[in-house]
XYZ file of C-alpha atoms in Angstrom:
442
model
C 1.540 17.531 -20.382
C 0.269 16.675 -23.785
C 2.008 14.502 -26.352
C 4.856 15.719 -28.547
C 8.067 16.741 -26.838
C 7.378 15.202 -23.413
C 6.012 12.011 -24.919
C 9.234 11.602 -26.954
C 11.431 12.369 -23.940
C 9.613 9.817 -21.824
C 10.055 7.138 -24.476
C 13.768 7.913 -24.732
C 14.167 7.646 -20.949
C 12.297 4.339 -20.932
C 14.610 3.027 -23.600
C 17.956 4.036 -22.107
C 17.281 3.182 -18.514
C 14.267 4.061 -16.466
C 15.528 1.580 -13.945
C 18.858 0.964 -15.487
C 17.697 -2.629 -15.898
C 15.165 -4.483 -18.051
C 14.425 -8.052 -16.969
C 12.494 -10.672 -18.914
C 10.738 -13.110 -16.604
C 8.885 -15.162 -19.147
C 5.227 -16.077 -18.931
C 4.281 -18.310 -16.023
C 1.122 -19.681 -17.615
C 1.539 -20.058 -21.347
C 2.545 -23.684 -21.355
C 0.236 -25.037 -18.679
C -3.051 -23.158 -18.444
C -3.229 -20.536 -21.152
C -5.251 -21.175 -24.247
C -7.362 -23.922 -22.623
C -10.349 -21.609 -22.339
C -10.931 -22.755 -18.767
C -11.895 -19.967 -16.384
C -9.584 -19.856 -13.323
C -11.476 -20.168 -10.025
C -10.255 -18.894 -6.629
C -11.948 -19.947 -3.430
C -13.297 -16.989 -1.440
C -12.550 -17.699 2.211
C -11.541 -15.843 5.345
C -7.926 -17.029 5.177
C -7.081 -14.591 2.392
C -8.020 -11.085 3.501
C -5.874 -8.044 2.681
C -5.314 -6.070 5.891
C -6.553 -2.453 5.739
C -5.427 -0.498 8.767
C -6.620 2.842 10.226
C -4.125 5.231 11.819
C -5.368 7.863 14.254
C -8.404 6.028 15.470
C -11.727 7.666 16.416
C -12.916 8.151 20.013
C -13.515 4.761 21.690
C -17.247 4.380 21.324
C -19.095 1.520 19.755
C -20.657 3.760 17.134
C -17.331 5.194 16.014
C -15.588 1.795 15.897
C -18.555 0.162 14.131
C -18.321 2.868 11.446
C -14.605 2.154 11.133
C -15.330 -1.514 10.506
C -18.161 -0.644 8.103
C -15.654 1.480 6.117
C -13.720 -1.698 5.361
C -10.971 -1.466 7.935
C -9.722 -4.730 9.357
C -7.078 -3.307 11.702
C -6.597 -0.180 13.750
C -3.611 1.387 15.579
C -4.247 2.112 19.221
C -2.294 5.310 19.939
C -1.400 7.453 22.964
C -4.456 9.651 22.333
C -6.328 6.995 24.380
C -3.951 7.416 27.337
C -1.102 5.332 28.564
C -1.072 1.606 27.751
C -3.184 -0.195 30.312
C -5.222 2.918 31.123
C -9.028 2.774 31.011
C -9.179 4.713 27.695
C -6.579 2.492 26.102
C -8.338 -0.677 27.241
C -11.714 0.695 26.148
C -10.397 0.877 22.570
C -8.892 -2.632 22.841
C -12.183 -4.039 24.193
C -14.138 -2.429 21.345
C -11.842 -4.151 18.865
C -12.387 -7.465 20.686
C -16.169 -7.034 20.608
C -16.426 -5.935 16.977
C -13.824 -8.221 15.412
C -11.275 -5.540 14.512
C -7.586 -6.356 14.859
C -5.771 -4.052 17.285
C -2.182 -2.836 16.994
C -1.105 -1.048 20.181
C 1.717 1.428 19.744
C 4.710 1.921 22.016
C 5.072 5.498 23.233
C 7.719 8.176 23.803
C 8.108 9.470 27.394
C 10.457 12.401 28.017
C 12.319 11.697 24.757
C 12.825 8.019 25.579
C 11.213 5.318 23.423
C 9.222 2.944 25.587
C 9.195 -0.837 25.248
C 6.196 -3.034 24.605
C 6.979 -4.294 28.119
C 5.876 -0.940 29.507
C 2.357 -1.866 28.450
C 0.945 -3.865 31.421
C -1.829 -5.469 29.366
C -1.565 -9.207 28.810
C -2.534 -9.467 25.175
C -2.723 -13.223 25.273
C -6.200 -12.640 26.643
C -7.297 -10.806 23.464
C -8.028 -12.561 20.189
C -8.080 -9.104 18.538
C -4.384 -8.560 19.245
C -2.415 -8.430 15.984
C 0.951 -7.296 17.389
C 2.674 -4.127 18.636
C 3.815 -1.245 16.521
C 7.294 -0.827 17.955
C 8.707 2.203 16.133
C 7.693 4.773 13.546
C 10.376 6.120 11.160
C 13.511 4.893 12.934
C 16.995 5.953 11.864
C 19.455 3.207 10.967
C 21.129 4.014 14.282
C 17.954 2.767 15.983
C 17.970 -0.650 14.287
C 20.101 -2.370 16.987
C 17.606 -1.248 19.640
C 14.711 -2.570 17.550
C 16.505 -5.888 17.042
C 17.035 -6.161 20.771
C 13.365 -5.412 21.393
C 12.358 -8.177 18.980
C 14.445 -10.802 20.690
C 12.429 -10.205 23.854
C 9.121 -9.754 22.054
C 9.475 -13.045 20.183
C 9.621 -14.924 23.489
C 6.496 -13.200 24.883
C 4.398 -13.096 21.674
C 5.886 -15.628 19.202
C 2.721 -15.692 16.985
C 2.080 -11.936 16.861
C 3.425 -9.456 14.321
C 6.318 -7.105 15.187
C 5.400 -3.918 13.314
C 7.784 -1.043 12.505
C 7.258 1.656 9.891
C 10.247 3.008 7.951
C 11.062 6.478 6.624
C 10.084 7.255 2.996
C 12.764 7.880 0.382
C 12.317 11.668 0.543
C 13.666 11.672 4.120
C 17.107 13.269 4.432
C 20.232 11.135 4.628
C 20.739 12.456 8.170
C 17.302 11.091 9.087
C 18.008 7.762 7.396
C 21.500 7.367 8.856
C 22.782 5.801 5.629
C 24.252 6.884 2.351
C 21.187 5.957 0.309
C 17.590 4.876 0.710
C 18.250 1.420 -0.770
C 21.011 0.956 1.837
C 18.599 2.039 4.589
C 15.943 -0.528 3.622
C 18.491 -3.322 3.166
C 20.093 -2.527 6.506
C 16.716 -2.874 8.233
C 16.169 -6.204 6.525
C 19.657 -7.456 7.441
C 19.788 -6.163 11.010
C 16.208 -6.614 12.165
C 14.011 -8.674 9.856
C 16.648 -11.344 9.399
C 16.057 -12.225 13.087
C 12.311 -12.593 12.693
C 11.115 -16.138 11.979
C 7.393 -15.642 11.306
C 5.087 -12.817 10.257
C 7.852 -10.708 8.725
C 6.521 -7.337 7.629
C 8.076 -4.197 6.278
C 6.227 -0.885 5.984
C 6.737 2.630 4.664
C 4.709 5.854 4.730
C 5.006 7.547 1.371
C 2.570 10.440 0.733
C 2.618 11.259 -2.979
C -0.172 13.830 -3.470
C 1.699 17.057 -3.998
C 0.702 20.709 -4.306
C 3.052 23.566 -5.266
C 2.018 27.060 -6.419
C -1.459 25.728 -7.176
C -0.161 22.856 -9.321
C -1.114 19.320 -8.360
C 1.244 16.445 -9.206
C 2.575 13.076 -8.036
C 5.881 12.943 -6.116
C 8.669 11.888 -8.498
C 10.067 9.267 -6.077
C 6.799 7.417 -5.544
C 7.449 4.428 -7.820
C 11.153 4.293 -6.877
C 10.254 3.963 -3.170
C 7.709 1.193 -3.818
C 10.187 -0.588 -6.088
C 13.030 -0.540 -3.520
C 10.763 -1.638 -0.663
C 8.951 -4.441 -2.505
C 12.027 -5.748 -4.300
C 13.816 -6.167 -0.969
C 10.689 -7.630 0.632
C 10.014 -10.282 -2.007
C 13.677 -11.305 -2.209
C 13.629 -12.059 1.496
C 10.180 -13.537 2.151
C 8.808 -10.378 3.787
C 5.227 -9.033 3.535
C 5.238 -5.369 2.389
C 2.810 -2.792 3.724
C 2.398 0.853 2.766
C 0.625 3.930 4.224
C -1.526 5.931 1.845
C -2.372 9.618 2.173
C -5.908 10.346 3.404
C -5.394 14.031 4.160
C -3.190 16.969 3.383
C -0.458 18.240 5.762
C 2.170 20.879 5.761
C 2.335 23.197 2.758
C 3.152 20.629 0.068
C 0.765 17.740 0.610
C -2.709 18.444 -0.774
C -6.077 17.223 0.505
C -7.106 14.086 -1.418
C -10.180 14.180 -3.604
C -12.151 11.617 -5.668
C -9.849 9.047 -7.207
C -6.782 9.828 -5.036
C -7.306 6.939 -2.590
C -8.025 4.364 -5.279
C -5.023 5.650 -7.256
C -2.702 5.029 -4.326
C -4.320 1.699 -3.504
C -4.035 0.277 -7.002
C -0.516 1.599 -7.444
C 0.413 -0.211 -4.224
C -1.250 -3.400 -5.409
C 0.684 -3.228 -8.709
C 3.870 -3.477 -6.618
C 2.642 -6.498 -4.679
C 1.818 -4.615 -1.483
C -0.140 -6.900 0.917
C -1.269 -4.410 3.523
C -2.849 -0.956 3.027
C -2.648 1.562 5.921
C -4.503 4.883 5.961
C -3.018 8.130 7.281
C -5.265 9.220 8.820
C -8.773 7.942 9.691
C -9.857 10.525 12.264
C -8.541 14.068 11.779
C -5.732 15.109 14.178
C -5.855 18.517 15.937
C -4.597 21.627 14.189
C -1.120 22.856 14.829
C 2.309 21.372 14.032
C 1.594 19.667 10.668
C -2.122 20.250 10.150
C -4.258 23.270 9.309
C -7.998 23.678 9.824
C -8.614 23.011 6.166
C -6.785 19.701 6.191
C -9.182 16.917 7.155
C -9.282 13.164 6.874
C -12.109 10.583 6.672
C -13.720 11.804 9.926
C -13.475 15.561 10.615
C -12.568 17.227 13.920
C -16.236 17.372 14.876
C -16.514 13.598 14.513
C -18.518 13.733 11.266
C -17.916 11.583 8.180
C -16.497 13.463 5.210
C -16.982 12.674 1.519
C -13.612 10.972 1.658
C -15.011 8.439 4.164
C -17.383 7.229 1.454
C -14.525 7.114 -1.043
C -12.440 5.044 1.405
C -15.314 2.663 1.967
C -15.756 2.246 -1.790
C -12.128 1.368 -2.442
C -11.781 -0.763 0.688
C -14.880 -2.745 -0.221
C -13.583 -3.020 -3.759
C -10.266 -4.469 -2.641
C -12.032 -6.939 -0.316
C -14.200 -8.083 -3.194
C -11.170 -9.656 -4.908
C -8.416 -9.819 -2.283
C -8.767 -13.608 -2.112
C -7.783 -13.613 -5.783
C -5.017 -11.005 -5.507
C -3.461 -12.749 -2.496
C -3.376 -16.033 -4.423
C -0.697 -14.554 -6.670
C 2.983 -13.823 -6.127
C 4.534 -10.591 -7.369
C 7.185 -10.627 -10.080
C 7.703 -6.919 -10.812
C 6.275 -4.061 -12.883
C 6.160 -2.956 -16.457
C 5.313 0.581 -17.543
C 3.723 2.035 -20.683
C 4.261 5.736 -21.447
C 1.060 7.425 -22.583
C 0.754 8.106 -26.303
C -1.610 11.022 -25.776
C -0.923 12.077 -22.164
C 2.464 11.579 -20.595
C 3.541 13.020 -17.220
C 7.090 11.667 -17.257
C 6.526 9.708 -14.012
C 8.654 6.610 -14.547
C 12.151 7.987 -14.360
C 12.724 6.869 -10.735
C 12.265 3.156 -11.312
C 15.437 1.141 -10.968
C 14.217 -1.812 -13.034
C 11.362 -3.050 -15.179
C 10.085 -6.507 -15.903
C 9.042 -7.760 -19.338
C 6.624 -10.677 -19.511
C 6.633 -13.092 -22.455
C 2.884 -13.327 -21.993
C 2.529 -9.736 -23.126
C 3.159 -9.540 -26.862
C 1.978 -5.931 -27.387
C 1.075 -3.028 -25.176
C 0.003 0.552 -25.725
C -1.904 3.103 -23.726
C -3.268 6.611 -24.192
C -1.956 7.665 -20.769
C 0.849 6.593 -18.451
C 0.216 3.037 -17.226
C 1.815 0.819 -14.600
C 1.308 -2.941 -14.896
C 2.108 -5.222 -11.985
C 3.094 -8.750 -13.091
C 1.930 -11.703 -10.996
C 1.894 -15.512 -11.076
C -0.201 -17.945 -8.974
C 0.686 -21.420 -7.741
C -0.888 -23.001 -10.881
C 1.376 -20.934 -13.134
C -1.395 -18.566 -14.217
C -0.493 -14.953 -15.019
C -2.181 -12.021 -13.391
C -1.782 -8.332 -14.224
C -2.664 -5.294 -12.113
C -3.102 -2.394 -14.555
C -3.160 1.129 -13.175
C -3.973 4.500 -14.822
C -0.876 6.265 -13.518
C -1.836 9.859 -14.178
C -2.571 12.285 -11.365
C -6.350 11.802 -10.709
C -6.773 15.570 -10.542
C -6.056 15.680 -14.311
C -9.291 13.722 -14.940
C -7.674 11.662 -17.722
C -9.005 8.230 -18.619
C -6.546 5.638 -19.942
C -7.357 3.576 -23.026
C -5.152 0.496 -22.912
C -4.610 -2.232 -25.478
C -2.585 -5.258 -24.294
C -2.007 -8.333 -26.389
C -1.689 -11.648 -24.547
C -0.016 -14.769 -25.862
C -2.206 -17.880 -25.841
C -5.404 -16.385 -24.477
C -8.932 -15.865 -25.850
C -10.624 -14.505 -22.727
C -9.793 -12.707 -19.528
C -11.224 -12.502 -16.011
C -11.414 -8.817 -15.072
C -11.873 -7.421 -11.556
C -12.842 -3.740 -11.696
C -14.909 -1.395 -9.526
C -15.830 -4.290 -7.207
C -17.213 -6.451 -9.998
C -15.969 -9.555 -11.742
C -16.506 -10.060 -15.491
C -15.354 -12.313 -18.279
C -14.370 -10.518 -21.456
C -13.647 -11.853 -24.910
C -10.269 -10.885 -26.321
C -9.921 -9.588 -29.872
C -7.278 -11.872 -31.331
C -5.705 -12.053 -27.931
C -5.914 -8.283 -27.313
C -7.440 -6.867 -24.162
C -8.927 -3.418 -24.793
C -10.154 -1.412 -21.810
C -10.586 2.162 -20.643
C -9.321 2.656 -17.075
C -10.979 5.704 -15.450
C -8.762 8.300 -13.759
C -7.538 7.141 -10.373
C -8.461 3.492 -10.997
C -6.983 0.113 -11.748
C -8.045 -3.370 -12.864
C -6.798 -6.884 -12.100
C -6.741 -9.074 -15.199
C -6.204 -12.859 -15.585
C -5.979 -13.956 -19.261
C -6.918 -17.517 -20.152
């Protein structure tokens, strides 16, 4: 939608309560490191790697799993498509992960409508360095939380150093599915009843698929930012690492097939909310029927061939890994939004709260923009800036952000690092459609 009426409406909404709350967090670096003109340096080592996980793995051959690793995936779910846990097919996938240095996440299974325990897997994963932890449950109702908590108490004794994975419903699930009166209550209940028991490696995950299609019109789901906000706010308040699934393929009648820019759009939006684990739904294309049509394909098609989206996934995964040691050196504070002056899609109305940073003294953008606010352990500010327009619109975003006490900025974009001079403290940049940048002013 072009400027004029919708631009004005968006600005009014932003003023009277996009999130119902506007919080000023101050600038973490103005007094200590800003204005010194000293470039911040972050050591690139193997201890800070952002997990990128593939769901619906390929057939268990060395060629397929090598391609998965080459695509930038660090982890992979091992599902029932390989057979029962402990079967030859299941162990073949685990052994490939062990050989190739890919972290494996075995999934518990359903048998005759009964959820199985990790104990039903006869494999001793202490013998595998590739073992990351079990995925215990996908999209549980709140009524299932006591069972999950009970499962953890046993799991923690058997695998105290592994991660206990569970993936929650998205906010567009029905209240009957959630088993609570609201989505915020659902997430908090999981934190209180399950994650409060976990002592190490606390993670929380959601699968939100935002790429919509209705009557030929492409758009972003209106609850996308709200869901990320609720999940990450609860996570960071409680010392929990947030993960999110991104949409690699269409399904049903309302989720479109992704195209160029859609994967990077979802990835950078997730990073702006402090997400520390990206999961892809799906890597290999599931069979047709139920949710999926013949035209809906993922990174690898049903004939086992790479699609154009495989190359797009490799590009964005490699891009993230080029600066994840920097990104993971920062803690998340919240997000700030800028309605587009020339192109506004009215996408911010679901946010419950926004954060204002004293480091930002001015901000404008030609298109809708989300800015994640971060601070590192040396009190330096970082900003993840995202062109938050639907990539299908092919709209670039010209941003102009003024920083207090800075003359330069480190910029990570498209897999490259650069140092840019600021114009009287103002950072001017054009973010391509579907992209984002990570900026550290100094």
